[in-house]
Short mmCIF file of C-alpha atoms in Angstrom, two decimals:
data_model
loop_
_atom_site.label_atom_id
_atom_site.label_comp_id
_atom_site.label_asym_id
_atom_site.label_seq_id
_atom_site.Cartn_x
_atom_site.Cartn_y
_atom_site.Cartn_z
CA MET K 1 10.16 29.99 2.87
CA LEU K 2 6.96 30.58 4.47
CA ALA K 3 8.56 33.19 6.52
CA ALA K 4 9.79 34.93 3.39
CA ALA K 5 6.15 34.71 1.60
CA LEU K 6 4.62 36.12 4.94
CA ARG K 7 7.07 38.96 5.21
CA ASP K 8 6.68 40.02 1.32
CA GLY K 9 2.85 39.52 1.29
CA THR K 10 3.01 36.74 -1.30
CA ALA K 11 1.92 34.05 1.39
CA GLY K 12 -1.79 34.77 0.60
CA ARG K 13 -1.86 34.45 -3.26
CA GLN K 14 -4.13 31.95 -4.39
CA THR K 15 -2.23 29.00 -5.60
CA GLY K 16 -2.47 25.28 -6.91
CA PHE K 17 -0.11 22.64 -6.02
CA GLU K 18 -0.21 18.83 -7.75
CA MET K 19 1.34 15.75 -6.24
CA PHE K 20 2.44 13.23 -9.18
CA ALA K 21 5.25 10.88 -9.87
CA ARG K 22 7.48 11.74 -12.72
CA ARG K 23 7.85 8.08 -13.43
CA LEU K 24 7.19 4.29 -11.94
CA PRO K 25 9.76 2.65 -10.15
CA GLU K 26 11.84 0.91 -12.29
CA ALA K 27 10.21 -2.19 -14.00
CA ARG K 28 6.83 -1.25 -12.49
CA ARG K 29 3.85 -1.14 -14.86
CA TYR K 30 1.30 0.35 -12.89
CA GLY K 31 1.14 1.87 -9.14
CA VAL K 32 -1.49 1.89 -6.53
CA VAL K 33 -2.71 5.07 -4.69
CA ALA K 34 -2.67 4.69 -1.04
CA GLY K 35 -2.55 6.86 2.09
CA THR K 36 -5.65 9.04 0.93
CA ASP K 37 -7.64 8.18 4.00
CA ARG K 38 -4.77 8.54 6.35
CA PHE K 39 -4.06 11.87 4.90
CA LEU K 40 -7.58 13.06 5.08
CA ALA K 41 -7.93 11.86 8.73
CA ALA K 42 -4.73 13.76 9.66
CA LEU K 43 -5.87 17.09 7.93
CA PRO K 44 -8.56 18.40 10.09
CA GLY K 45 -6.46 18.29 13.63
CA PHE K 46 -3.15 19.23 11.81
CA GLY K 47 -1.40 22.22 13.52
CA PHE K 48 1.15 23.28 15.88
CA ASP K 49 0.71 22.62 19.62
CA ASP K 50 2.31 24.82 22.38
CA ALA K 51 5.67 22.69 22.32
CA ALA K 52 6.28 22.57 18.78
CA LEU K 53 5.61 26.48 18.49
CA SER K 54 7.84 26.83 21.41
CA LEU K 55 10.46 24.96 19.31
CA LEU K 56 10.01 26.78 16.37
CA SER K 57 10.00 30.31 18.13
CA GLN K 58 14.04 29.25 18.10
CA PHE K 59 14.22 29.51 14.26
CA LEU K 60 11.33 31.70 12.98
CA ASP K 61 10.20 35.25 13.46
CA PRO K 62 6.96 35.97 15.87
CA GLU K 63 4.74 36.47 12.66
CA THR K 64 5.50 33.21 11.37
CA VAL K 65 4.85 31.56 14.43
CA ARG K 66 1.74 33.47 15.16
CA PHE K 67 0.47 32.17 11.48
CA LEU K 68 1.40 28.69 12.60
CA ALA K 69 -0.43 28.86 15.84
CA ASP K 70 -3.47 29.49 14.12
CA PHE K 71 -2.94 27.36 11.11
CA ARG K 72 -5.85 25.21 9.64
CA PHE K 73 -6.26 24.35 6.20
CA ARG K 74 -9.35 25.93 4.47
CA GLY K 75 -8.75 25.27 0.91
CA ASP K 76 -9.78 22.61 -1.67
CA ILE K 77 -8.33 19.35 -2.46
CA ASP K 78 -9.10 16.94 -5.39
CA GLY K 79 -7.67 13.66 -5.81
CA TYR K 80 -7.54 9.94 -7.29
CA PRO K 81 -9.75 7.82 -4.93
CA GLU K 82 -7.71 5.35 -2.70
CA GLY K 83 -7.14 2.24 -4.53
CA GLU K 84 -6.92 4.20 -7.86
CA LEU K 85 -4.24 2.85 -10.37
CA TYR K 86 -1.86 5.63 -11.52
CA PHE K 87 0.83 6.31 -13.88
CA ALA K 88 3.90 8.68 -14.73
CA GLY K 89 2.29 12.06 -14.73
CA SER K 90 -0.99 11.33 -13.12
CA PRO K 91 -2.44 14.11 -11.18
CA VAL K 92 -2.64 12.05 -8.24
CA LEU K 93 -3.37 15.03 -5.66
CA SER K 94 -4.69 18.73 -6.33
CA VAL K 95 -4.11 21.09 -3.42
CA HIS K 96 -5.76 24.52 -3.79
CA GLY K 97 -5.71 27.54 -1.35
CA THR K 98 -3.35 30.14 -0.44
CA PHE K 99 0.54 29.59 -0.80
CA ALA K 100 1.00 29.55 3.17
CA GLU K 101 -1.55 26.73 3.87
CA CYS K 102 -0.62 24.77 0.71
CA ILE K 103 3.01 24.69 1.39
CA VAL K 104 2.59 23.82 4.97
CA LEU K 105 1.01 20.49 4.02
CA GLU K 106 3.81 19.26 1.71
CA THR K 107 5.69 16.97 4.19
CA LEU K 108 2.81 15.38 5.61
CA LEU K 109 1.04 14.60 2.57
CA LEU K 110 4.30 13.32 0.65
CA SER K 111 5.44 11.16 3.38
CA ILE K 112 2.07 9.46 3.83
CA PHE K 113 1.65 8.93 0.31
CA ASN K 114 5.04 8.09 -0.94
CA HIS K 115 5.10 5.26 1.87
CA ASP K 116 1.73 3.98 1.57
CA THR K 117 1.71 3.56 -2.29
CA ALA K 118 4.94 1.99 -2.31
CA ILE K 119 3.59 -0.83 -0.14
CA ALA K 120 0.34 -0.76 -1.91
CA SER K 121 1.69 -1.16 -5.41
CA ALA K 122 4.32 -3.90 -4.17
CA ALA K 123 1.61 -5.70 -2.77
CA ALA K 124 -0.78 -5.54 -5.54
CA ARG K 125 2.01 -7.11 -7.59
CA MET K 126 2.19 -10.02 -4.83
CA VAL K 127 -1.64 -10.47 -5.12
CA SER K 128 -1.40 -10.66 -8.98
CA ALA K 129 1.51 -13.32 -8.53
CA ALA K 130 -0.60 -15.14 -6.23
CA GLY K 131 -3.05 -15.96 -8.58
CA GLY K 132 -6.13 -15.98 -6.00
CA ARG K 133 -4.32 -17.56 -3.02
CA PRO K 134 -4.51 -15.44 0.21
CA LEU K 135 -1.33 -13.56 1.52
CA ILE K 136 -0.68 -12.50 4.99
CA GLU K 137 1.34 -9.61 5.70
CA MET K 138 3.81 -10.42 8.26
CA GLY K 139 6.37 -7.37 8.18
CA SER K 140 5.96 -5.72 11.44
CA ARG K 141 9.59 -6.91 12.81
CA ARG K 142 11.29 -5.65 9.48
CA THR K 143 10.34 -1.99 9.60
CA HIS K 144 9.96 1.03 11.92
CA GLU K 145 7.07 0.27 14.53
CA GLN K 146 4.70 2.86 13.14
CA ALA K 147 5.50 2.33 9.73
CA ALA K 148 4.51 -1.25 10.26
CA VAL K 149 0.82 -0.60 10.94
CA ALA K 150 0.28 1.64 7.95
CA ALA K 151 1.90 -1.19 5.72
CA ALA K 152 -0.54 -3.59 6.98
CA ARG K 153 -3.21 -1.16 6.21
CA ALA K 154 -1.81 -0.69 2.81
CA ALA K 155 -1.49 -4.49 1.84
CA TYR K 156 -4.92 -5.10 2.97
CA LEU K 157 -5.96 -2.33 0.83
CA ALA K 158 -4.08 -3.98 -2.12
CA GLY K 159 -5.70 -7.42 -1.75
CA PHE K 160 -3.84 -9.05 1.43
CA ALA K 161 -6.20 -11.41 3.30
CA GLY K 162 -4.93 -10.15 6.71
CA THR K 163 -1.88 -9.06 9.19
CA SER K 164 -0.08 -10.30 11.99
CA ASN K 165 -0.37 -6.49 13.21
CA LEU K 166 -2.69 -6.15 15.99
CA GLU K 167 -2.50 -2.45 15.96
CA ALA K 168 -3.49 -2.45 12.32
CA HIS K 169 -6.61 -4.53 13.31
CA ARG K 170 -7.34 -1.80 16.15
CA SER K 171 -6.80 1.23 14.21
CA PHE K 172 -7.99 0.07 10.70
CA GLY K 173 -10.16 -3.33 11.20
CA VAL K 174 -7.52 -5.31 8.65
CA PRO K 175 -8.25 -9.05 9.55
CA VAL K 176 -5.68 -10.34 12.18
CA LEU K 177 -3.94 -13.74 10.78
CA GLY K 178 -0.99 -15.71 12.51
CA THR K 179 1.21 -18.67 13.13
CA SER K 180 3.58 -19.59 15.54
CA ALA K 181 7.30 -18.99 15.98
CA HIS K 182 10.13 -21.62 16.30
CA ALA K 183 10.70 -20.29 19.44
CA PHE K 184 7.69 -21.94 21.07
CA THR K 185 8.89 -25.13 19.61
CA LEU K 186 12.26 -25.13 21.03
CA LEU K 187 10.88 -23.94 24.12
CA HIS K 188 9.40 -27.46 24.28
CA ALA K 189 11.54 -29.53 22.40
CA GLY K 190 15.22 -28.30 23.57
CA ALA K 191 18.15 -29.44 21.48
CA GLY K 192 17.05 -32.61 20.59
CA GLY K 193 13.90 -32.10 19.31
CA ASP K 194 12.10 -34.55 21.39
CA GLY K 195 9.54 -31.91 22.34
CA GLU K 196 8.21 -30.93 19.27
CA LEU K 197 4.96 -33.20 19.52
CA ALA K 198 4.33 -31.35 22.95
CA ALA K 199 4.86 -28.36 21.51
CA PHE K 200 2.40 -28.94 19.05
CA ARG K 201 -0.16 -30.26 21.56
CA SER K 202 0.15 -27.06 23.59
CA GLN K 203 -0.70 -25.08 20.33
CA ILE K 204 -3.88 -27.05 19.79
CA ALA K 205 -5.08 -27.04 23.33
CA ALA K 206 -4.84 -23.09 23.31
CA GLN K 207 -5.72 -22.49 19.71
CA GLY K 208 -8.04 -25.22 18.39
CA LEU K 209 -7.56 -27.51 15.45
CA ASP K 210 -7.85 -24.63 13.04
CA THR K 211 -4.31 -23.41 14.28
CA THR K 212 -1.18 -23.30 11.90
CA LEU K 213 1.83 -25.45 13.12
CA LEU K 214 5.15 -24.68 12.07
CA VAL K 215 6.80 -27.98 11.10
CA ASP K 216 10.53 -26.77 9.80
CA THR K 217 12.21 -26.26 13.46
CA PHE K 218 14.12 -29.53 12.94
CA ASP K 219 13.17 -31.86 10.17
CA VAL K 220 9.94 -31.22 7.92
CA ALA K 221 8.67 -34.74 7.43
CA THR K 222 8.94 -35.56 11.17
CA GLY K 223 7.40 -32.27 12.03
CA VAL K 224 4.56 -32.94 9.66
CA ALA K 225 4.13 -36.39 11.40
CA ASN K 226 3.93 -35.10 14.84
CA ALA K 227 1.44 -32.22 13.78
CA VAL K 228 -0.89 -34.86 12.33
CA ALA K 229 -0.35 -36.98 15.53
CA ALA K 230 -1.04 -34.08 17.49
CA ALA K 231 -4.14 -32.52 15.77
CA GLY K 232 -5.28 -35.64 13.65
CA PRO K 233 -6.41 -35.27 10.24
CA GLY K 234 -8.50 -32.06 10.89
CA LEU K 235 -5.42 -29.84 11.53
CA GLY K 236 -6.15 -26.52 9.82
CA ALA K 237 -2.87 -25.82 8.38
CA VAL K 238 1.14 -26.33 8.31
CA ARG K 239 3.71 -23.82 7.63
CA ILE K 240 7.11 -24.09 6.14
CA ASP K 241 9.63 -21.19 6.52
CA SER K 242 13.02 -22.58 5.19
CA GLY K 243 14.44 -24.86 2.44
CA GLU K 244 13.16 -25.28 -1.26
CA LEU K 245 9.77 -24.25 -0.64
CA GLY K 246 8.25 -25.58 -4.10
CA MET K 247 9.68 -29.11 -3.38
CA LEU K 248 8.71 -29.13 0.23
CA ALA K 249 5.44 -28.15 -0.51
CA HIS K 250 5.21 -31.25 -2.91
CA GLN K 251 6.49 -33.51 -0.47
CA VAL K 252 4.23 -32.33 2.80
CA ARG K 253 1.02 -32.34 0.35
CA GLU K 254 1.83 -36.12 -0.29
CA GLN K 255 2.77 -36.73 3.24
CA LEU K 256 -0.16 -35.16 4.89
CA ASP K 257 -2.62 -36.84 2.09
CA ARG K 258 -1.13 -39.87 3.10
CA LEU K 259 -1.73 -39.43 7.00
CA GLY K 260 -5.57 -38.45 6.09
CA ALA K 261 -4.90 -34.88 6.44
CA THR K 262 -6.41 -33.97 2.88
CA GLY K 263 -8.05 -30.64 4.05
CA THR K 264 -4.88 -29.24 6.18
CA LYS K 265 -3.42 -26.21 4.01
CA ILE K 266 -0.01 -25.69 3.66
CA VAL K 267 1.48 -22.14 4.44
CA VAL K 268 4.94 -21.09 3.20
CA SER K 269 6.90 -17.80 4.17
CA GLY K 270 10.49 -16.98 3.96
CA ASP K 271 11.66 -13.91 2.27
CA LEU K 272 9.22 -14.07 -0.32
CA ASP K 273 8.28 -11.23 -3.27
CA GLU K 274 6.44 -11.13 -6.07
CA PHE K 275 8.94 -13.35 -8.16
CA ALA K 276 9.12 -16.15 -5.39
CA ILE K 277 5.32 -16.05 -5.05
CA ALA K 278 5.02 -16.36 -9.09
CA ALA K 279 7.43 -19.48 -8.87
CA LEU K 280 5.29 -21.09 -6.62
CA ARG K 281 2.17 -20.89 -8.62
CA ALA K 282 2.75 -24.78 -9.59
CA ALA K 283 3.25 -25.92 -6.09
CA PRO K 284 0.59 -27.17 -3.72
CA VAL K 285 0.66 -24.12 -1.57
CA ASP K 286 -2.28 -22.58 -0.02
CA SER K 287 -1.73 -19.00 1.21
CA TYR K 288 1.87 -17.36 1.83
CA GLY K 289 3.37 -14.92 4.70
CA VAL K 290 5.12 -12.06 3.29
CA GLY K 291 7.31 -9.72 5.42
CA THR K 292 10.23 -7.86 4.50
CA ALA K 293 9.91 -7.44 0.89
CA LEU K 294 6.29 -6.10 1.33
CA VAL K 295 7.00 -3.46 3.98
CA THR K 296 10.15 -1.96 2.34
CA GLY K 297 8.17 -1.86 -1.40
CA SER K 298 9.96 -4.75 -2.93
CA GLY K 299 12.58 -2.81 -4.21
CA ALA K 300 10.72 0.53 -4.42
CA PRO K 301 10.30 2.01 -0.70
CA THR K 302 8.73 5.06 -2.10
CA ALA K 303 6.49 5.83 -4.90
CA GLY K 304 8.63 8.80 -5.66
CA PHE K 305 5.85 11.51 -5.69
CA VAL K 306 6.84 15.14 -5.90
CA TYR K 307 4.55 18.29 -4.89
CA LYS K 308 4.77 21.16 -7.26
CA LEU K 309 3.31 24.54 -7.74
CA VAL K 310 1.46 24.62 -11.10
CA GLU K 311 -1.14 27.72 -10.59
CA VAL K 312 -0.74 31.15 -9.05
CA ASP K 313 -3.75 33.52 -9.00
CA GLY K 314 -5.51 31.48 -11.80
CA ALA K 315 -2.54 31.47 -14.02
CA PRO K 316 -0.52 28.08 -14.92
CA VAL K 317 3.45 28.02 -13.59
CA HIS K 318 5.73 25.59 -14.60
CA LYS K 319 9.45 24.34 -14.05
CA ARG K 320 11.84 24.27 -16.97
CA SER K 321 14.74 22.41 -15.05
CA THR K 322 16.12 20.00 -17.47
CA GLY K 323 14.71 16.49 -16.71
CA LYS K 324 12.38 17.85 -14.15
CA GLU K 325 9.99 19.82 -16.25
CA THR K 326 6.22 20.26 -14.92
CA ALA K 327 3.06 21.20 -16.87
CA GLY K 328 1.40 24.05 -15.66
CA GLY K 329 -2.37 24.52 -14.71
CA ARG K 330 -5.11 22.81 -13.14
CA LYS K 331 -5.64 19.13 -14.29
CA GLN K 332 -7.90 16.24 -14.19
CA ALA K 333 -7.60 12.75 -15.84
CA LEU K 334 -9.74 9.96 -17.14
CA ARG K 335 -9.28 6.64 -18.35
CA ALA K 336 -10.38 5.14 -21.64
CA ALA K 337 -11.58 1.77 -22.18
CA ARG K 338 -12.56 -0.97 -24.89
CA PRO K 339 -16.37 -1.91 -24.66
CA SER K 340 -14.90 -4.83 -23.16
CA GLY K 341 -13.73 -2.92 -20.17
CA THR K 342 -10.15 -3.43 -20.64
CA VAL K 343 -8.60 0.10 -20.02
CA VAL K 344 -6.26 1.65 -23.34
CA GLU K 345 -4.84 4.88 -22.05
CA GLU K 346 -5.07 7.41 -19.49
CA VAL K 347 -5.62 11.38 -20.57
CA VAL K 348 -4.59 14.21 -18.38
CA TYR K 349 -6.22 17.66 -19.15
CA PRO K 350 -6.93 20.83 -18.13
CA THR K 351 -9.40 20.96 -15.27
CA GLY K 352 -13.26 21.36 -16.70
CA HIS K 353 -11.95 20.47 -20.12
CA PRO K 354 -12.12 16.70 -21.18
CA PRO K 355 -10.90 15.82 -24.71
CA ALA K 356 -12.90 13.80 -26.79
CA VAL K 357 -11.87 9.74 -26.53
CA ASP K 358 -13.13 6.65 -28.28
CA GLY K 359 -14.99 4.51 -26.33
CA PRO K 360 -16.17 4.46 -22.82
CA ALA K 361 -13.96 6.47 -20.21
CA ARG K 362 -14.51 7.53 -16.86
CA VAL K 363 -12.97 10.73 -15.06
CA LEU K 364 -10.56 9.78 -12.05
CA THR K 365 -10.27 12.79 -9.93
CA VAL K 366 -13.07 13.52 -7.34
CA PRO K 367 -13.47 15.88 -4.68
CA LEU K 368 -11.93 15.29 -1.40
CA VAL K 369 -12.09 18.62 0.84
CA ARG K 370 -14.27 21.37 0.01
CA GLY K 371 -13.30 24.80 2.19
CA GLY K 372 -11.04 22.61 4.71
CA GLU K 373 -14.20 20.17 5.06
CA LEU K 374 -14.02 16.56 4.18
CA VAL K 375 -16.34 15.64 1.32
CA THR K 376 -15.62 11.96 1.21
CA GLU K 377 -16.39 8.57 2.82
CA THR K 378 -13.44 7.74 5.43
CA ALA K 379 -12.65 5.18 7.76
CA ALA K 380 -13.85 1.62 7.09
CA THR K 381 -15.99 2.50 4.72
CA ALA K 382 -13.44 4.04 2.53
CA LEU K 383 -10.80 1.10 2.92
CA ALA K 384 -13.33 -1.42 1.78
CA ALA K 385 -14.37 0.78 -1.21
CA ALA K 386 -10.39 1.11 -2.11
CA ARG K 387 -9.86 -2.79 -1.57
CA GLU K 388 -12.48 -3.25 -4.47
CA ARG K 389 -11.41 -0.39 -6.64
CA VAL K 390 -7.64 -2.23 -6.58
CA ALA K 391 -9.34 -5.33 -7.76
CA ALA K 392 -11.40 -3.63 -10.10
CA GLY K 393 -8.04 -1.95 -11.64
CA LEU K 394 -6.04 -4.78 -11.67
CA GLU K 395 -8.90 -6.73 -13.65
CA SER K 396 -9.06 -3.96 -16.10
CA LEU K 397 -5.50 -3.75 -17.22
CA PRO K 398 -4.54 -5.62 -20.53
CA TRP K 399 -2.80 -8.87 -20.02
CA GLU K 400 0.66 -7.37 -20.52
CA GLY K 401 0.30 -4.84 -17.82
CA LEU K 402 0.31 -7.74 -15.27
CA LYS K 403 3.65 -9.03 -15.91
CA LEU K 404 6.32 -8.75 -13.60
CA ALA K 405 9.13 -8.73 -16.13
CA HIS K 406 10.71 -5.09 -16.96
CA GLY K 407 8.44 -3.36 -19.58
CA GLU K 408 6.48 -0.39 -20.73
CA PRO K 409 3.43 0.96 -18.28
CA ALA K 410 0.31 -1.00 -18.59
CA ILE K 411 -1.17 1.66 -20.42
CA PRO K 412 0.04 4.90 -22.02
CA THR K 413 -0.47 8.30 -20.42
CA ARG K 414 -1.62 11.14 -23.03
CA LEU K 415 -1.34 15.00 -22.17
CA ALA K 416 -3.91 16.62 -23.63
CA LEU K 417 -3.08 20.23 -22.22
CA GLY K 418 -3.83 22.19 -25.52
#
């Protein structure tokens, strides 16, 4: 496609592309935009080195290879800030530049946004289900090693308290949290479990009383007794990773209190998703460790974003394909709310022509890149702002929009395109 456009002279035409989702994943009522900062961090250095060009020269003509050798994006990008909620049809990202430079970015931006947004959207549902109790991201061993780092960042952005992934801490500053594994207990205890107490004492000697002891390797009640015997009533936490978690949490809480460990917290894990977390709301659980469901998007491993041409040389263009129609032209969006702050609708409109709405409203699209240069905050500052934005967005939804059950999107999207 690029080679053909360069050959016929259309590669330099000024174009506008839009990234959006035709629909939310099944049963979802909202999505959370994530990946913006990772995309912007990759953009300035995005190009093709000698090794890549050598490979491409086997498939592409010399003119196309020369173009790629000198590639640098010099256009403009607008979009929803990271952490903003989105819905079907939201113009999440708008890219403007020559056809050639816009099309080269397609795979980069779709791969980042589709992954990170899927994780953040699932994580936000889990945060909502947890009702203020902390969640720990523990999914690194359930996904690709590089995706694990991005998933930890996306989960933290959506409200998770931290991650067990040290690379996510090094790369993005995500707080590190974690517990021990059954292997450590088995190392000391052997087949009979007689050394569980020794394992706990060893862990406390290395990590201090604030550590979390895994008490379900053999028998939960015995494990709790050994944990308190090893640490005393000042033990930080115990973790349960198997069994009927709700029932066990009640039993463990009663046992800890009887033993004087009234301040010891209970962490549960074991194939949790948002529905399992919600089912544990009445149990005396203090925090949750979530792995597989989180890093796979809890049933929706991609956000379903597409990247479509909507403008050529200032004129709107659109697809008419059945079931995949697009609305042409540059667009922005605003979100209208009641005076109380509860949002009521999202309105998509031609750029620069906002419609009249009842009540307070705010424009969602903001400048991200101008002339190829970043014009927005990035890195740690951006992550902190995105985290706050998710929390504020969830708080602004009508209560029906936070339901986990199948239903309509939290708010309707209205197209005011004239």
